[in-house]
Each structure stands twice: as C-alpha cells, then as structure tokens.
Amino acid sequence: MSDTLPTGIATDSRLAVDHLIVRREDEDEYVVGDPATGTFVVVPEIGARLVELFAQGRTVAEAGEELERETGEQIDALDFAEVLLDAGIVTTEPRDVAKHWSASRIPARLVRPLFTPLAWVLYAGCLVTALVMFVVEPSLRPTYEDTFIFPDIVLSLLVTNLVVVVLTIVHELWHAFAGAAVGVRSRLRIERRGIFPVLETDLTGLWALPPAKRYGPFLAGMAIDSVILFAAVAPRYAWSRGWIDLPPGLIRLLAMVVLSQIAKLAFQTLAYLRTDMYLVMATATGCGNLHQVTRLSLKKLVRRLKPDEQVILRDASPKDLRVARWYRLLYLTGFTWMLWFAWHFLLPSAKVTFGWAFGVLVGAPFASLYWWEGVVLLLFTSVNVFLPLWVVVRNRRQAAR
C-alpha cells in the first residue's frame, strides 16, 4: 500500500513536470518553476535531480530510491513533492494558467528595440541632462506647490492624481515591455509598499533567467520615468532662458509632471519597500529572500518567532544572512522614516481633508457643485487611506487559500 499525503500525492504518483524549468542559480541552489504561472522556488541540487527523475517518468518512490543509490543518503521524495505542490508548481488537478497582462504578450521582436544598449544610453542621458538642468536653473526644481495647478484645490488634486495614475501605468507598461523582450510574461495588480498603495507588474518569471538578464526589466520603469522627466523639464528650461514662449497653464502642468516624476524616481530608491532598486540590489548580491530574512532577524530581537518563521530563518542561505547584517540598518532607517512621514504628513492631511469634505457635505446645498466636490474629495481620500488595508486583507485571504 502506498503512502499518501493529505494533498493527494502518493509514493506511486507520477508528477507532470514537463512544463517546469530548472536553472542553476548558485553552487548548490537551483531555481525550479513554472513560467506559465510565474511561480518559482529555490531548491538544493538534490531537488533539481528529483525533478529530472520525475521528468523521466519515475514515480515519487522510484525517484527517491534512485537518488538514494546515487548519494548514499536517505531521501524523502514524498516530502519534496509536497513542497512543489504547496508552491503551486505542480498540482493534482488540471493547472490553472495565470492570466497575463496583454501588454506582456507583445512579440519580443517588437519591443526589443526599446531596450538595446543605445536605448539605455538614451534613458541615462535623459536623467543626467534633467539633473544638470536642475543644477543650472534651481527655479526648475520641484516644490509641493507644483501640485496646485488650478486655483480650485479639488480640481488640482483630481487632475494631478489622474496624471500620476496615467504616468504610473506607463511606468508599469515599460516593465511589461522589458519582460516581453526577454520572453517573460507578467501580471498587473494592485499592491502596497508599506503604507503606500501601488500598481505592480509581477515579473516573477524573471527569476528563471540568469541575473544579467533581469536588470533591464527591473530598471525599465525608472528608464521611461527619466524620459518623461526630461520631456517635462526641457521645455521649462528653454522657457526660463527665453528661447521659447509657453502659456502659464502649460508651465504649471509641466511643473506638476516634474514633481510626480521626481517623487516616483525617489520612491524607487527606497529599497526597504521592495521597490525596483531592491530587486536590482537583491540580484546584484545574489540573495533569494533578503527582505524576509531581514525582517525576521529584526523581529527576533524583540519577540519570539513563530515556528514557521524560525524554520525560514534557520534555513536561510548564508548569503542572505550576510547581506541582511547591513541591509537591516537600511530597513530600520526606511521604516522609521515611513512612520514619521505618516504621523507628520499623511494623518494630518487626511484629517484636514476628511474634515473639509464632511463640512462641505453638511453645509453646501445638496447636489450642488461644492457638494459634489466634497463627495469626490471624500472618495479620493478614502481610497488613499484604506486601499493599503484592503491589500493586506486580500493578500492574507489568498495566503490562507
């Protein structure tokens, strides 16, 4: 009688693993995953060999016995099969292929010209030129007042956030295009970084590629942000020099775009929030789980870890543990700044905005222009305040499932 796990996998099961890819990541680390769903796990060399034996048609028991003969060690192949099942890489039922963002399905030949060496020189040149213009003409540097492009505060907030959303989608499109250029499809989803709601292009499939091929897709969003920044700064620089004439409304609109792009580029450098630069840094250092290892190593200093957390920290790679020793200083600094920012800016502004909106709803005639402005401002503020909480609840429910 064969042993069976609650998952439905038995020692006499034959796993369908032809759809998986296996790539060596480090001396004793291999990436195993499904490029169709973008799900990958890191396994030791023994795990990679088991997948190879499964692909040859061996049952779980036969693969374990073969590996025991090769290594002279006892192998729990059934437990490894359960790991693959829990990760969603293999299933006991027909696979549910993830729905990919249509932007990432574009043929590679169409988007590859956007990420040639010459294109990257252009992206870098736009960023450097924009920074030089800020140095030469300090009046072009962004200030918080650039948000208010109209005398009407509500209209300014609505237009500003509409522009920011559009530019954010362009940022994510470039991630998707860069992924498509190397054959990796992606998904667009709403996520959070700390207390900030964000759009995120899920490029998990990149971890199946060699490190050198990941940098472009990770940096693609910042690349197009640099182009947009240059396109907004250059006309204002020419106007400040008297070379061209621009209407006041366009000048204010360009200033708002500059502010949004600078804020976006600065945000991406906050590695502790797992932004684009965090992915670049994790790739450059060869870390596989740096953020979680860092968080758990800090949590261990103040409270007892849960059993599953203790296992994660115990089994963490030496490389993750070594980098976490200095990365946690960056993590703590960023986390402290985020709390300070929330206390001094987000909470006070939300309090004022909610108070103003409720005051308008109570005092203005029903369905009047001012009443509708109050409704819009109330909805806008509520989304910014409560969307990160919704993401937390959604992710926990998904994890529970």
Short mmCIF file of C-alpha atoms in Angstrom, two decimals:
data_model
loop_
_atom_site.label_atom_id
_atom_site.label_comp_id
_atom_site.label_asym_id
_atom_site.label_seq_id
_atom_site.Cartn_x
_atom_site.Cartn_y
_atom_site.Cartn_z
CA MET A 1 0.00 0.00 0.00
CA SER A 2 1.45 3.35 -0.97
CA ASP A 3 1.96 6.21 1.44
CA THR A 4 -0.30 9.18 0.70
CA LEU A 5 -0.13 12.78 1.84
CA PRO A 6 -3.30 14.79 2.63
CA THR A 7 -2.58 16.67 -0.59
CA GLY A 8 -3.35 13.59 -2.69
CA ILE A 9 0.24 12.78 -3.74
CA ALA A 10 1.32 9.20 -3.05
CA THR A 11 4.64 7.39 -3.33
CA ASP A 12 3.38 5.72 -6.50
CA SER A 13 2.28 9.03 -8.07
CA ARG A 14 3.86 10.23 -11.28
CA LEU A 15 4.19 14.00 -11.36
CA ALA A 16 3.73 16.01 -14.55
CA VAL A 17 6.79 18.26 -14.56
CA ASP A 18 7.43 18.73 -18.28
CA HIS A 19 6.20 22.34 -18.00
CA LEU A 20 8.83 23.18 -15.36
CA ILE A 21 12.18 24.80 -15.96
CA VAL A 22 15.26 24.12 -13.85
CA ARG A 23 18.19 26.54 -13.79
CA ARG A 24 21.29 26.58 -11.64
CA GLU A 25 21.41 29.75 -9.53
CA ASP A 26 24.39 29.19 -7.25
CA GLU A 27 26.83 26.48 -6.24
CA ASP A 28 24.12 24.39 -4.54
CA GLU A 29 20.97 26.32 -5.46
CA TYR A 30 18.63 25.73 -8.37
CA VAL A 31 15.54 27.63 -9.44
CA VAL A 32 12.58 25.39 -10.26
CA GLY A 33 9.38 26.90 -11.55
CA ASP A 34 6.50 27.21 -13.95
CA PRO A 35 6.99 30.07 -16.44
CA ALA A 36 3.27 29.99 -17.31
CA THR A 37 2.22 31.00 -13.80
CA GLY A 38 5.40 32.81 -12.79
CA THR A 39 5.82 30.60 -9.70
CA PHE A 40 9.37 29.59 -8.71
CA VAL A 41 11.15 28.08 -5.73
CA VAL A 42 14.81 27.68 -4.87
CA VAL A 43 15.87 24.09 -4.18
CA PRO A 44 19.18 22.33 -3.49
CA GLU A 45 20.90 20.18 -6.10
CA ILE A 46 19.11 17.09 -4.79
CA GLY A 47 15.77 18.77 -5.50
CA ALA A 48 16.80 19.59 -9.07
CA ARG A 49 17.82 15.95 -9.58
CA LEU A 50 14.44 14.76 -8.27
CA VAL A 51 12.65 16.95 -10.79
CA GLU A 52 14.83 15.44 -13.52
CA LEU A 53 13.87 11.93 -12.38
CA PHE A 54 10.17 12.89 -12.24
CA ALA A 55 10.51 14.13 -15.83
CA GLN A 56 11.84 10.71 -16.84
CA GLY A 57 8.55 9.18 -15.70
CA ARG A 58 9.72 7.81 -12.35
CA THR A 59 7.20 7.61 -9.53
CA VAL A 60 7.87 9.53 -6.33
CA ALA A 61 9.14 6.36 -4.66
CA GLU A 62 11.28 5.33 -7.64
CA ALA A 63 12.87 8.78 -7.87
CA GLY A 64 13.68 8.70 -4.15
CA GLU A 65 15.20 5.22 -4.38
CA GLU A 66 17.31 6.16 -7.41
CA LEU A 67 18.64 9.26 -5.66
CA GLU A 68 19.41 7.25 -2.53
CA ARG A 69 21.52 4.89 -4.65
CA GLU A 70 23.34 7.86 -6.22
CA THR A 71 24.03 9.74 -3.00
CA GLY A 72 24.05 7.03 -0.34
CA GLU A 73 21.71 9.19 1.77
CA GLN A 74 18.09 8.76 2.76
CA ILE A 75 15.85 10.95 0.56
CA ASP A 76 12.28 11.96 1.40
CA ALA A 77 10.98 12.38 -2.15
CA LEU A 78 7.37 12.45 -0.97
CA ASP A 79 8.05 15.48 1.21
CA PHE A 80 9.77 17.24 -1.70
CA ALA A 81 6.77 16.51 -3.94
CA GLU A 82 4.55 18.14 -1.32
CA VAL A 83 6.79 21.24 -1.37
CA LEU A 84 6.26 21.54 -5.14
CA LEU A 85 2.52 21.06 -4.68
CA ASP A 86 2.25 23.64 -1.89
CA ALA A 87 4.17 26.15 -4.02
CA GLY A 88 1.66 25.68 -6.84
CA ILE A 89 4.32 24.41 -9.25
CA VAL A 90 2.67 21.01 -9.66
CA THR A 91 -0.95 20.14 -8.93
CA THR A 92 -3.13 17.07 -8.55
CA GLU A 93 -5.74 18.77 -10.77
CA PRO A 94 -5.54 20.49 -14.17
CA ARG A 95 -3.37 23.57 -13.91
CA ASP A 96 -5.00 26.98 -13.86
CA VAL A 97 -2.76 29.08 -16.06
CA ALA A 98 -2.44 32.61 -14.78
CA LYS A 99 -3.94 35.43 -16.78
CA HIS A 100 -1.18 37.63 -18.07
CA TRP A 101 -1.29 41.31 -18.84
CA SER A 102 -1.90 41.75 -22.57
CA ALA A 103 0.99 44.24 -22.71
CA SER A 104 3.41 41.43 -21.83
CA ARG A 105 2.18 39.25 -24.72
CA ILE A 106 3.65 41.55 -27.35
CA PRO A 107 6.17 39.68 -29.55
CA ALA A 108 9.72 40.18 -28.32
CA ARG A 109 10.91 41.47 -31.69
CA LEU A 110 8.57 44.47 -31.43
CA VAL A 111 9.73 45.67 -28.01
CA ARG A 112 13.35 44.56 -28.05
CA PRO A 113 14.49 47.81 -29.79
CA LEU A 114 13.31 49.72 -26.69
CA PHE A 115 16.00 48.01 -24.60
CA THR A 116 19.09 47.92 -26.80
CA PRO A 117 22.38 49.34 -25.45
CA LEU A 118 21.69 52.53 -27.44
CA ALA A 119 18.25 52.84 -25.82
CA TRP A 120 19.78 52.53 -22.34
CA VAL A 121 22.27 55.28 -23.20
CA LEU A 122 19.28 57.45 -24.17
CA TYR A 123 17.48 56.69 -20.89
CA ALA A 124 20.56 57.50 -18.82
CA GLY A 125 21.22 60.63 -20.88
CA CYS A 126 17.70 61.94 -20.22
CA LEU A 127 18.13 61.52 -16.48
CA VAL A 128 21.58 63.11 -16.36
CA THR A 129 20.52 66.03 -18.57
CA ALA A 130 17.45 66.70 -16.41
CA LEU A 131 19.58 66.75 -13.25
CA VAL A 132 22.07 69.12 -14.91
CA MET A 133 19.21 71.50 -15.78
CA PHE A 134 18.13 71.46 -12.13
CA VAL A 135 21.65 72.49 -11.13
CA VAL A 136 21.94 75.24 -13.76
CA GLU A 137 18.43 76.58 -13.14
CA PRO A 138 17.36 76.00 -9.50
CA SER A 139 13.91 77.51 -10.11
CA LEU A 140 13.03 74.36 -12.08
CA ARG A 141 13.36 72.15 -9.00
CA PRO A 142 10.00 70.78 -7.82
CA THR A 143 8.15 72.03 -4.72
CA TYR A 144 4.92 70.88 -3.09
CA GLU A 145 3.16 73.95 -4.55
CA ASP A 146 3.51 72.43 -8.03
CA THR A 147 0.62 70.12 -7.13
CA PHE A 148 -1.83 73.02 -7.28
CA ILE A 149 -2.09 73.80 -10.98
CA PHE A 150 -5.53 75.45 -10.63
CA PRO A 151 -6.97 77.92 -8.09
CA ASP A 152 -9.57 75.25 -7.24
CA ILE A 153 -7.81 72.84 -4.83
CA VAL A 154 -10.15 69.91 -5.53
CA LEU A 155 -9.76 70.26 -9.29
CA SER A 156 -5.98 70.44 -8.86
CA LEU A 157 -5.94 67.25 -6.78
CA LEU A 158 -8.13 65.40 -9.27
CA VAL A 159 -6.09 66.41 -12.31
CA THR A 160 -2.79 65.78 -10.53
CA ASN A 161 -3.81 62.29 -9.45
CA LEU A 162 -5.23 61.48 -12.87
CA VAL A 163 -1.89 62.43 -14.46
CA VAL A 164 0.02 60.45 -11.81
CA VAL A 165 -2.10 57.33 -12.47
CA VAL A 166 -1.54 57.60 -16.24
CA LEU A 167 2.22 58.04 -15.79
CA THR A 168 2.28 55.13 -13.33
CA ILE A 169 0.62 52.91 -15.93
CA VAL A 170 3.28 53.98 -18.44
CA HIS A 171 5.94 53.05 -15.85
CA GLU A 172 4.41 49.59 -15.45
CA LEU A 173 3.97 49.19 -19.21
CA TRP A 174 7.73 49.59 -19.64
CA HIS A 175 8.30 46.83 -17.09
CA ALA A 176 5.92 44.61 -19.06
CA PHE A 177 7.58 45.50 -22.38
CA ALA A 178 11.05 44.77 -20.97
CA GLY A 179 9.81 41.43 -19.65
CA ALA A 180 8.29 40.59 -23.03
CA ALA A 181 11.62 41.47 -24.68
CA VAL A 182 13.27 38.57 -22.78
CA GLY A 183 10.30 36.23 -23.13
CA VAL A 184 8.73 36.72 -19.69
CA ARG A 185 5.04 37.46 -19.32
CA SER A 186 3.70 39.47 -16.40
CA ARG A 187 0.57 40.38 -14.49
CA LEU A 188 -0.58 43.83 -13.34
CA ARG A 189 -2.01 44.05 -9.85
CA ILE A 190 -2.64 46.47 -7.00
CA GLU A 191 -0.18 46.05 -4.15
CA ARG A 192 1.22 48.09 -1.30
CA ARG A 193 4.67 49.17 -0.24
CA GLY A 194 4.45 49.83 3.47
CA ILE A 195 1.60 52.33 3.79
CA PHE A 196 1.62 53.32 0.11
CA PRO A 197 -0.77 51.78 -2.46
CA VAL A 198 0.99 50.96 -5.73
CA LEU A 199 0.47 49.32 -9.09
CA GLU A 200 2.87 46.42 -9.57
CA THR A 201 3.94 44.46 -12.61
CA ASP A 202 4.55 40.91 -11.39
CA LEU A 203 7.70 39.74 -13.19
CA THR A 204 8.29 36.62 -11.10
CA GLY A 205 9.25 34.75 -14.25
CA LEU A 206 12.49 36.74 -14.41
CA TRP A 207 13.93 34.56 -11.65
CA ALA A 208 14.13 31.75 -14.19
CA LEU A 209 16.64 33.81 -16.19
CA PRO A 210 20.34 34.43 -15.48
CA PRO A 211 20.92 37.51 -13.27
CA ALA A 212 22.35 39.57 -16.14
CA LYS A 213 19.01 39.40 -17.98
CA ARG A 214 16.95 40.63 -15.01
CA TYR A 215 18.41 44.12 -14.65
CA GLY A 216 16.76 45.56 -17.76
CA PRO A 217 13.17 44.63 -16.81
CA PHE A 218 13.75 45.74 -13.21
CA LEU A 219 15.08 49.16 -14.31
CA ALA A 220 12.71 49.68 -17.25
CA GLY A 221 10.16 51.68 -15.25
CA MET A 222 12.76 54.12 -14.00
CA ALA A 223 14.12 54.37 -17.55
CA ILE A 224 10.85 55.65 -19.03
CA ASP A 225 10.35 57.87 -15.95
CA SER A 226 13.66 59.53 -16.83
CA VAL A 227 12.48 60.21 -20.38
CA ILE A 228 9.21 61.73 -19.15
CA LEU A 229 11.12 63.82 -16.61
CA PHE A 230 13.40 65.19 -19.33
CA ALA A 231 10.40 65.88 -21.60
CA ALA A 232 8.81 67.96 -18.80
CA VAL A 233 11.96 69.80 -17.68
CA ALA A 234 13.40 70.69 -21.09
CA PRO A 235 10.54 72.98 -22.27
CA ARG A 236 10.53 74.84 -18.94
CA TYR A 237 14.30 75.21 -19.12
CA ALA A 238 14.03 76.64 -22.65
CA TRP A 239 11.25 78.96 -21.45
CA SER A 240 13.33 80.13 -18.47
CA ARG A 241 16.12 81.05 -20.92
CA GLY A 242 13.75 82.98 -23.18
CA TRP A 243 14.22 80.59 -26.07
CA ILE A 244 10.50 79.72 -26.39
CA ASP A 245 7.19 81.08 -25.15
CA LEU A 246 4.80 78.85 -23.22
CA PRO A 247 1.31 79.55 -21.83
CA PRO A 248 1.15 79.78 -18.00
CA GLY A 249 -1.19 76.80 -17.76
CA LEU A 250 1.23 74.53 -19.62
CA ILE A 251 4.13 75.70 -17.43
CA ARG A 252 2.19 74.75 -14.29
CA LEU A 253 1.21 71.38 -15.80
CA LEU A 254 4.81 70.59 -16.70
CA ALA A 255 5.93 71.57 -13.20
CA MET A 256 3.40 69.12 -11.75
CA VAL A 257 4.69 66.34 -14.02
CA VAL A 258 8.25 67.10 -12.90
CA LEU A 259 7.20 66.81 -9.25
CA SER A 260 5.44 63.49 -9.83
CA GLN A 261 8.39 62.02 -11.75
CA ILE A 262 10.97 63.12 -9.18
CA ALA A 263 8.80 61.66 -6.40
CA LYS A 264 8.43 58.41 -8.37
CA LEU A 265 12.16 58.06 -9.04
CA ALA A 266 12.97 58.86 -5.41
CA PHE A 267 10.41 56.29 -4.25
CA GLN A 268 12.07 53.56 -6.31
CA THR A 269 15.33 54.09 -4.39
CA LEU A 270 13.61 53.13 -1.11
CA ALA A 271 14.92 49.57 -1.20
CA TYR A 272 13.39 48.64 2.15
CA LEU A 273 9.95 48.85 0.49
CA ARG A 274 10.92 46.16 -2.06
CA THR A 275 10.89 48.65 -4.91
CA ASP A 276 12.68 48.35 -8.26
CA MET A 277 16.06 49.14 -6.72
CA TYR A 278 15.55 46.45 -4.09
CA LEU A 279 15.17 43.89 -6.87
CA VAL A 280 18.32 45.22 -8.53
CA MET A 281 20.22 45.03 -5.24
CA ALA A 282 18.94 41.52 -4.46
CA THR A 283 20.04 40.36 -7.90
CA ALA A 284 23.46 42.02 -7.62
CA THR A 285 24.12 40.45 -4.21
CA GLY A 286 22.77 37.06 -5.25
CA CYS A 287 20.16 37.00 -2.47
CA GLY A 288 16.99 34.98 -2.81
CA ASN A 289 14.93 36.03 0.23
CA LEU A 290 16.68 39.11 1.61
CA HIS A 291 13.62 41.10 2.66
CA GLN A 292 12.00 38.33 4.69
CA VAL A 293 15.28 37.23 6.26
CA THR A 294 16.00 40.83 7.29
CA ARG A 295 12.52 41.33 8.72
CA LEU A 296 12.65 38.10 10.72
CA SER A 297 16.16 38.78 12.02
CA LEU A 298 14.92 42.13 13.37
CA LYS A 299 11.71 40.61 14.75
CA LYS A 300 13.78 38.00 16.58
CA LEU A 301 15.45 40.79 18.58
CA VAL A 302 12.16 42.00 20.10
CA ARG A 303 9.85 38.96 20.23
CA ARG A 304 9.75 35.21 19.80
CA LEU A 305 9.36 33.97 16.25
CA LYS A 306 6.59 31.58 15.20
CA PRO A 307 7.71 28.01 14.42
CA ASP A 308 7.43 28.52 10.65
CA GLU A 309 9.39 31.78 10.92
CA GLN A 310 12.11 30.03 12.90
CA VAL A 311 12.41 27.46 10.11
CA ILE A 312 12.73 30.18 7.46
CA LEU A 313 15.49 31.93 9.39
CA ARG A 314 17.24 28.66 10.24
CA ASP A 315 17.26 27.53 6.61
CA ALA A 316 18.16 30.95 5.15
CA SER A 317 21.15 30.96 2.82
CA PRO A 318 24.44 32.27 4.25
CA LYS A 319 24.42 34.95 1.57
CA ASP A 320 21.02 36.29 2.69
CA LEU A 321 22.16 36.28 6.33
CA ARG A 322 25.41 38.05 5.49
CA VAL A 323 23.79 40.82 3.44
CA ALA A 324 20.98 41.19 6.00
CA ARG A 325 23.53 42.34 8.61
CA TRP A 326 23.92 45.70 6.84
CA TYR A 327 20.63 45.77 4.93
CA ARG A 328 18.66 45.79 8.18
CA LEU A 329 20.17 49.18 9.02
CA LEU A 330 18.69 50.48 5.77
CA TYR A 331 15.44 48.70 6.55
CA LEU A 332 15.18 50.28 10.02
CA THR A 333 16.01 53.74 8.68
CA GLY A 334 13.37 53.47 5.99
CA PHE A 335 10.75 52.05 8.35
CA THR A 336 11.38 54.89 10.82
CA TRP A 337 11.07 57.46 8.04
CA MET A 338 7.78 55.90 6.88
CA LEU A 339 6.30 56.14 10.39
CA TRP A 340 7.49 59.76 10.69
CA PHE A 341 6.03 60.61 7.29
CA ALA A 342 2.68 59.02 8.18
CA TRP A 343 2.49 60.83 11.52
CA HIS A 344 3.53 64.26 10.27
CA PHE A 345 2.02 64.31 6.77
CA LEU A 346 -0.45 61.54 5.90
CA LEU A 347 -2.52 61.53 9.08
CA PRO A 348 -2.74 65.34 9.41
CA SER A 349 -3.58 65.80 5.73
CA ALA A 350 -6.20 63.03 5.89
CA LYS A 351 -7.72 64.64 8.99
CA VAL A 352 -7.92 68.05 7.30
CA THR A 353 -9.25 66.60 4.05
CA PHE A 354 -11.92 64.47 5.74
CA GLY A 355 -12.92 67.42 7.90
CA TRP A 356 -13.18 69.75 4.91
CA ALA A 357 -15.13 67.20 2.86
CA PHE A 358 -17.64 66.47 5.65
CA GLY A 359 -18.02 70.20 6.27
CA VAL A 360 -18.85 70.79 2.62
CA LEU A 361 -21.32 67.89 2.52
CA VAL A 362 -23.14 69.26 5.56
CA GLY A 363 -23.03 72.95 4.62
CA ALA A 364 -23.39 73.02 0.83
CA PRO A 365 -26.76 72.61 -0.92
CA PHE A 366 -27.43 69.01 -1.86
CA ALA A 367 -26.14 68.07 -5.35
CA SER A 368 -24.56 71.49 -5.85
CA LEU A 369 -21.10 71.86 -7.41
CA TYR A 370 -19.45 72.30 -4.00
CA TRP A 371 -21.39 69.32 -2.63
CA TRP A 372 -20.11 67.10 -5.43
CA GLU A 373 -16.58 68.38 -4.86
CA GLY A 374 -16.91 67.26 -1.25
CA VAL A 375 -18.08 63.81 -2.37
CA VAL A 376 -15.19 63.41 -4.82
CA LEU A 377 -12.61 64.58 -2.29
CA LEU A 378 -14.06 62.22 0.34
CA LEU A 379 -13.87 59.25 -2.04
CA PHE A 380 -10.37 60.17 -3.18
CA THR A 381 -9.03 60.45 0.37
CA SER A 382 -10.76 57.23 1.43
CA VAL A 383 -9.09 55.30 -1.41
CA ASN A 384 -5.64 56.61 -0.46
CA VAL A 385 -6.15 55.83 3.24
CA PHE A 386 -7.93 52.46 3.06
CA LEU A 387 -6.57 50.86 -0.12
CA PRO A 388 -3.38 49.58 1.60
CA LEU A 389 -5.56 47.97 4.30
CA TRP A 390 -7.65 46.28 1.62
CA VAL A 391 -4.49 44.90 0.00
CA VAL A 392 -3.37 43.45 3.36
CA VAL A 393 -6.73 41.70 3.85
CA ARG A 394 -6.76 40.43 0.25
CA ASN A 395 -3.22 39.01 0.48
CA ARG A 396 -3.95 37.27 3.77
CA ARG A 397 -7.07 35.65 2.32
CA GLN A 398 -5.12 34.49 -0.71
CA ALA A 399 -2.39 33.09 1.51
CA ALA A 400 -4.99 31.25 3.60
CA ARG A 401 -6.47 29.69 0.44
#
